[in-house]
mmCIF file of C-alpha atoms in Angstrom:
data_model
loop_
_atom_site.group_PDB
_atom_site.id
_atom_site.type_symbol
_atom_site.label_atom_id
_atom_site.label_comp_id
_atom_site.label_asym_id
_atom_site.label_seq_id
_atom_site.Cartn_x
_atom_site.Cartn_y
_atom_site.Cartn_z
ATOM 1 C CA MET C 1 17.396 41.848 -55.500
ATOM 2 C CA LYS C 2 18.163 43.902 -52.424
ATOM 3 C CA PRO C 3 19.426 42.175 -49.260
ATOM 4 C CA PRO C 4 16.807 41.731 -46.509
ATOM 5 C CA GLU C 5 18.416 44.300 -44.189
ATOM 6 C CA TRP C 6 17.826 47.046 -46.756
ATOM 7 C CA PHE C 7 14.417 48.711 -46.966
ATOM 8 C CA LEU C 8 12.786 51.178 -49.319
ATOM 9 C CA LEU C 9 12.945 54.809 -48.223
ATOM 10 C CA ASP C 10 11.647 56.589 -51.283
ATOM 11 C CA LYS C 11 10.931 55.898 -54.914
ATOM 12 C CA SER C 12 10.137 58.294 -57.703
ATOM 13 C CA GLU C 13 10.484 58.438 -61.460
ATOM 14 C CA SER C 14 14.030 59.744 -61.171
ATOM 15 C CA VAL C 15 15.545 58.032 -58.124
ATOM 16 C CA CYS C 16 15.204 55.083 -55.770
ATOM 17 C CA LYS C 17 16.421 55.400 -52.185
ATOM 18 C CA LEU C 18 17.160 52.437 -49.938
ATOM 19 C CA GLY C 19 18.315 52.389 -46.350
ATOM 20 C CA CYS C 20 19.550 50.119 -43.607
ATOM 21 C CA MET C 21 20.564 50.616 -39.983
ATOM 22 C CA SER C 22 24.154 50.195 -38.858
ATOM 23 C CA LYS C 23 24.984 47.376 -36.453
ATOM 24 C CA GLU C 24 26.660 50.012 -34.271
ATOM 25 C CA ASN C 25 24.540 52.320 -32.186
ATOM 26 C CA PHE C 26 25.582 55.435 -30.322
ATOM 27 C CA ASN C 27 23.750 56.431 -27.163
ATOM 28 C CA GLY C 28 21.112 53.883 -28.117
ATOM 29 C CA THR C 29 20.608 55.072 -31.696
ATOM 30 C CA PRO C 30 21.989 53.305 -34.796
ATOM 31 C CA MET C 31 23.190 55.210 -37.842
ATOM 32 C CA MET C 32 21.146 55.366 -41.011
ATOM 33 C CA ILE C 33 23.011 54.132 -44.080
ATOM 34 C CA GLU C 34 21.323 55.358 -47.231
ATOM 35 C CA ILE C 35 21.962 54.624 -50.881
ATOM 36 C CA SER C 36 20.287 56.361 -53.785
ATOM 37 C CA ILE C 37 20.293 55.131 -57.368
ATOM 38 C CA SER C 38 19.054 57.498 -60.043
ATOM 39 C CA ASN C 39 17.425 56.378 -63.283
ATOM 40 C CA ASP C 40 20.604 57.333 -65.159
ATOM 41 C CA GLY C 41 22.708 55.046 -62.929
ATOM 42 C CA ILE C 42 24.242 57.610 -60.549
ATOM 43 C CA VAL C 43 24.928 56.008 -57.159
ATOM 44 C CA GLN C 44 25.279 57.991 -53.937
ATOM 45 C CA LEU C 45 25.965 56.672 -50.445
ATOM 46 C CA SER C 46 25.477 58.561 -47.202
ATOM 47 C CA VAL C 47 25.965 57.593 -43.560
ATOM 48 C CA ALA C 48 24.098 59.586 -40.915
ATOM 49 C CA GLY C 49 23.481 62.260 -43.534
ATOM 50 C CA LYS C 50 27.137 62.570 -44.584
ATOM 51 C CA LEU C 51 27.861 61.910 -48.254
ATOM 52 C CA ILE C 52 30.545 59.236 -48.661
ATOM 53 C CA ASP C 53 33.128 59.134 -51.429
ATOM 54 C CA LEU C 54 32.604 55.699 -52.987
ATOM 55 C CA SER C 55 35.955 55.751 -54.777
ATOM 56 C CA GLN C 56 37.812 55.138 -51.489
ATOM 57 C CA PHE C 57 36.127 51.719 -51.438
ATOM 58 C CA TYR C 58 36.749 51.144 -55.148
ATOM 59 C CA ILE C 59 33.027 51.332 -55.837
ATOM 60 C CA SER C 60 31.909 53.046 -59.015
ATOM 61 C CA SER C 61 29.445 55.912 -58.686
ATOM 62 C CA LYS C 62 28.017 54.995 -62.084
ATOM 63 C CA LEU C 63 25.909 51.866 -62.392
ATOM 64 C CA VAL C 64 25.023 49.961 -65.542
ATOM 65 C CA PHE C 65 21.655 48.405 -64.781
ATOM 66 C CA SER C 66 21.493 44.623 -64.718
ATOM 67 C CA VAL C 67 20.650 41.937 -62.188
ATOM 68 C CA ASN C 68 24.330 41.188 -61.673
ATOM 69 C CA SER C 69 25.357 44.824 -61.251
ATOM 70 C CA ILE C 70 22.747 45.459 -58.534
ATOM 71 C CA ASN C 71 23.833 42.346 -56.637
ATOM 72 C CA ALA C 72 27.489 43.309 -57.058
ATOM 73 C CA LEU C 73 26.789 46.797 -55.687
ATOM 74 C CA PHE C 74 25.288 45.465 -52.462
ATOM 75 C CA ARG C 75 28.133 42.966 -52.075
ATOM 76 C CA CYS C 76 30.637 45.806 -52.395
ATOM 77 C CA LEU C 77 28.767 47.865 -49.808
ATOM 78 C CA LYS C 78 29.546 45.190 -47.224
ATOM 79 C CA ILE C 79 33.147 46.422 -47.074
ATOM 80 C CA VAL C 80 31.971 49.860 -45.925
ATOM 81 C CA SER C 81 32.450 50.004 -42.145
ATOM 82 C CA VAL C 82 31.074 52.663 -39.837
ATOM 83 C CA CYS C 83 33.483 54.602 -37.621
ATOM 84 C CA GLN C 84 33.062 53.462 -34.018
ATOM 85 C CA GLY C 85 34.897 56.429 -32.504
ATOM 86 C CA TYR C 86 38.087 56.316 -30.449
ATOM 87 C CA HIS C 87 37.904 53.897 -27.537
ATOM 88 C CA ASP C 88 40.171 55.278 -24.822
ATOM 89 C CA LYS C 89 41.369 52.235 -22.868
ATOM 90 C CA ASN C 90 43.649 54.221 -20.576
ATOM 91 C CA LYS C 91 41.611 54.097 -17.363
ATOM 92 C CA GLU C 92 44.356 55.646 -15.229
ATOM 93 C CA GLN C 93 44.556 58.780 -17.370
ATOM 94 C CA PRO C 94 41.359 58.900 -19.437
ATOM 95 C CA PHE C 95 40.635 61.461 -22.106
ATOM 96 C CA THR C 96 39.172 64.515 -20.371
ATOM 97 C CA PHE C 97 39.669 67.239 -22.984
ATOM 98 C CA PHE C 98 36.306 68.156 -24.436
ATOM 99 C CA ASN C 99 35.346 71.247 -26.383
ATOM 100 C CA ASP C 100 33.220 72.048 -29.399
ATOM 101 C CA LYS C 101 35.146 69.442 -31.456
ATOM 102 C CA TYR C 102 34.929 66.272 -29.383
ATOM 103 C CA MET C 103 32.071 64.479 -27.679
ATOM 104 C CA LYS C 104 31.753 61.394 -25.527
ATOM 105 C CA GLU C 105 29.264 58.696 -26.492
ATOM 106 C CA VAL C 106 28.362 55.151 -25.502
ATOM 107 C CA CYS C 107 28.848 52.762 -28.409
ATOM 108 C CA ILE C 108 27.449 49.253 -28.705
ATOM 109 C CA VAL C 109 28.836 47.408 -31.714
ATOM 110 C CA GLN C 110 26.429 44.488 -31.756
ATOM 111 C CA LYS C 111 23.377 43.338 -29.883
ATOM 112 C CA ASP C 112 24.216 41.986 -26.413
ATOM 113 C CA ALA C 113 27.794 43.304 -26.760
ATOM 114 C CA GLU C 114 29.369 45.170 -23.864
ATOM 115 C CA PRO C 115 28.976 48.946 -24.290
ATOM 116 C CA LYS C 116 32.108 51.062 -24.508
ATOM 117 C CA VAL C 117 32.656 54.766 -24.009
ATOM 118 C CA VAL C 118 34.132 56.348 -27.123
ATOM 119 C CA ILE C 119 35.293 59.792 -28.185
ATOM 120 C CA ARG C 120 34.031 61.126 -31.495
ATOM 121 C CA HIS C 121 34.796 64.255 -33.482
ATOM 122 C CA ILE C 122 31.726 66.309 -34.330
ATOM 123 C CA ASN C 123 32.814 66.143 -37.982
ATOM 124 C CA CYS C 124 33.513 62.414 -37.903
ATOM 125 C CA TYR C 125 34.057 60.914 -41.365
ATOM 126 C CA LYS C 126 31.418 58.273 -40.433
ATOM 127 C CA VAL C 127 33.326 55.505 -42.233
ATOM 128 C CA VAL C 128 36.792 53.990 -41.878
ATOM 129 C CA PRO C 129 39.352 53.051 -44.548
ATOM 130 C CA ILE C 130 39.398 49.528 -45.930
ATOM 131 C CA GLY C 131 41.170 47.136 -43.581
ATOM 132 C CA SER C 132 41.039 49.463 -40.579
ATOM 133 C CA VAL C 133 41.871 47.574 -37.386
ATOM 134 C CA SER C 134 40.952 50.372 -34.987
ATOM 135 C CA HIS C 135 37.505 50.938 -36.570
ATOM 136 C CA THR C 136 38.195 54.636 -36.083
ATOM 137 C CA CYS C 137 38.266 57.284 -38.792
ATOM 138 C CA LYS C 138 41.292 59.557 -39.230
ATOM 139 C CA ARG C 139 39.501 62.508 -37.678
ATOM 140 C CA CYS C 140 38.342 60.756 -34.498
ATOM 141 C CA ILE C 141 41.726 59.081 -33.956
ATOM 142 C CA LYS C 142 43.330 62.524 -33.666
ATOM 143 C CA CYS C 143 41.923 62.866 -30.152
ATOM 144 C CA LYS C 144 44.394 60.134 -29.138
ATOM 145 C CA SER C 145 47.376 62.285 -30.122
ATOM 146 C CA ARG C 146 45.649 65.281 -28.530
ATOM 147 C CA ARG C 147 45.346 63.393 -25.242
ATOM 148 C CA ASN C 148 49.001 62.302 -25.426
ATOM 149 C CA GLU C 149 50.085 65.910 -26.007
ATOM 150 C CA ARG C 150 48.172 67.085 -22.944
ATOM 151 C CA MET C 151 49.649 64.264 -20.858
ATOM 152 C CA LYS C 152 53.171 65.325 -21.914
ATOM 153 C CA GLN C 153 52.385 68.941 -21.042
ATOM 154 C CA LYS C 154 51.171 67.918 -17.585
ATOM 155 C CA GLN C 155 54.248 65.761 -17.004
ATOM 156 C CA LEU C 156 56.524 68.592 -18.166
ATOM 157 C CA GLY C 157 54.766 71.043 -15.863
ATOM 158 C CA LYS C 158 55.119 68.605 -12.975
ATOM 159 C CA LYS C 159 58.864 68.231 -13.612
ATOM 160 C CA GLU C 160 59.285 72.001 -13.775
ATOM 161 C CA ASN C 161 57.567 72.335 -10.402
ATOM 162 C CA GLU C 162 59.723 69.584 -8.931
ATOM 163 C CA ASN C 163 62.912 71.020 -10.470
ATOM 164 C CA PRO C 164 62.762 74.832 -10.372
ATOM 165 C CA LEU C 165 65.000 76.924 -12.577
ATOM 166 C CA PRO C 166 68.688 77.149 -11.573
ATOM 167 C CA GLY C 167 69.237 79.969 -9.101
ATOM 168 C CA CYS C 168 65.718 79.909 -7.629
ATOM 169 C CA ASN C 169 66.809 78.025 -4.516
ATOM 170 C CA GLN C 170 69.882 80.239 -4.081
ATOM 171 C CA PHE C 171 67.791 83.398 -4.464
ATOM 172 C CA ASN C 172 65.309 82.190 -1.848
ATOM 173 C CA ASP C 173 68.126 81.213 0.532
ATOM 174 C CA ILE C 174 69.773 84.640 0.266
ATOM 175 C CA ARG C 175 66.421 86.349 0.708
ATOM 176 C CA SER C 176 65.755 84.320 3.858
ATOM 177 C CA VAL C 177 69.129 85.292 5.351
ATOM 178 C CA LEU C 178 68.596 88.983 4.535
ATOM 179 C CA SER C 179 65.153 88.900 6.127
ATOM 180 C CA ASN C 180 66.710 87.678 9.368
ATOM 181 C CA ILE C 181 69.612 90.140 9.267
ATOM 182 C CA ALA C 182 67.686 93.196 8.077
ATOM 183 C CA PRO C 183 63.965 92.669 8.642
ATOM 184 C CA ASN C 184 63.198 96.363 8.095
ATOM 185 C CA LEU C 185 64.206 96.351 4.427
ATOM 186 C CA THR C 186 61.451 96.831 1.873
ATOM 187 C CA GLU C 187 60.484 94.195 -0.689
ATOM 188 C CA ASN C 188 62.285 96.054 -3.474
ATOM 189 C CA GLN C 189 65.433 96.445 -1.360
ATOM 190 C CA HIS C 190 65.445 92.717 -0.597
ATOM 191 C CA THR C 191 65.112 91.878 -4.284
ATOM 192 C CA LEU C 192 67.851 94.333 -5.295
ATOM 193 C CA LEU C 193 70.334 93.036 -2.719
ATOM 194 C CA CYS C 194 69.605 89.401 -3.607
ATOM 195 C CA SER C 195 70.201 90.135 -7.281
ATOM 196 C CA GLN C 196 73.482 91.929 -6.557
ATOM 197 C CA ILE C 197 74.765 89.102 -4.351
ATOM 198 C CA MET C 198 73.857 86.467 -6.949
ATOM 199 C CA ALA C 199 75.491 88.515 -9.724
ATOM 200 C CA SER C 200 78.627 88.881 -7.620
ATOM 201 C CA ASN C 201 78.764 85.125 -6.960
ATOM 202 C CA LEU C 202 78.266 84.377 -10.652
ATOM 203 C CA LYS C 203 81.089 86.778 -11.571
ATOM 204 C CA LYS C 204 83.436 84.997 -9.173
ATOM 205 C CA ILE C 205 82.560 81.625 -10.690
ATOM 206 C CA VAL C 206 83.245 82.919 -14.210
ATOM 207 C CA MET C 207 86.610 84.416 -13.185
ATOM 208 C CA VAL C 208 87.676 81.131 -11.618
#
């Protein structure tokens, strides 16, 4: 007997298709979980149209028909959990990098639960590994490392702006003095003289 949350989608001489809606919904729409059982016992599971590898949940794709085997199949399907996307809890520096790979959605896990904004990969695996604490598939969780990389790049760029390369301050100081002493020099002449003075100072330091 099928559990009450499962309903008949299609039935023919060769295959029977059953479906149920996920408890999670994204932007107000739950995912369709579909299972098909052929008359020769081949079992296929799909979530939101994506075919799922049953072996990762230790579920056989070949069914021997009996009352117990059908019941056992639906019990095993309870361990299959839908990916809820990556919930970025960093409100001070939220994930802002979006392109053709990532999208932002509003996820509600259960009825009356507080909605949360999540980031999902367009090629989300749809399901998570057994025992997953984050409820996020390996593909969607990558946006976390992507965000961290961009944060590091921004911090590095900020430090570089705060701490210019050695010699920049000296070059600007010499240029300022030359501009006051010889205001009629061209831009190229200023640059050439500054470079020569800095090279001369560096040579003295090396000799010492």
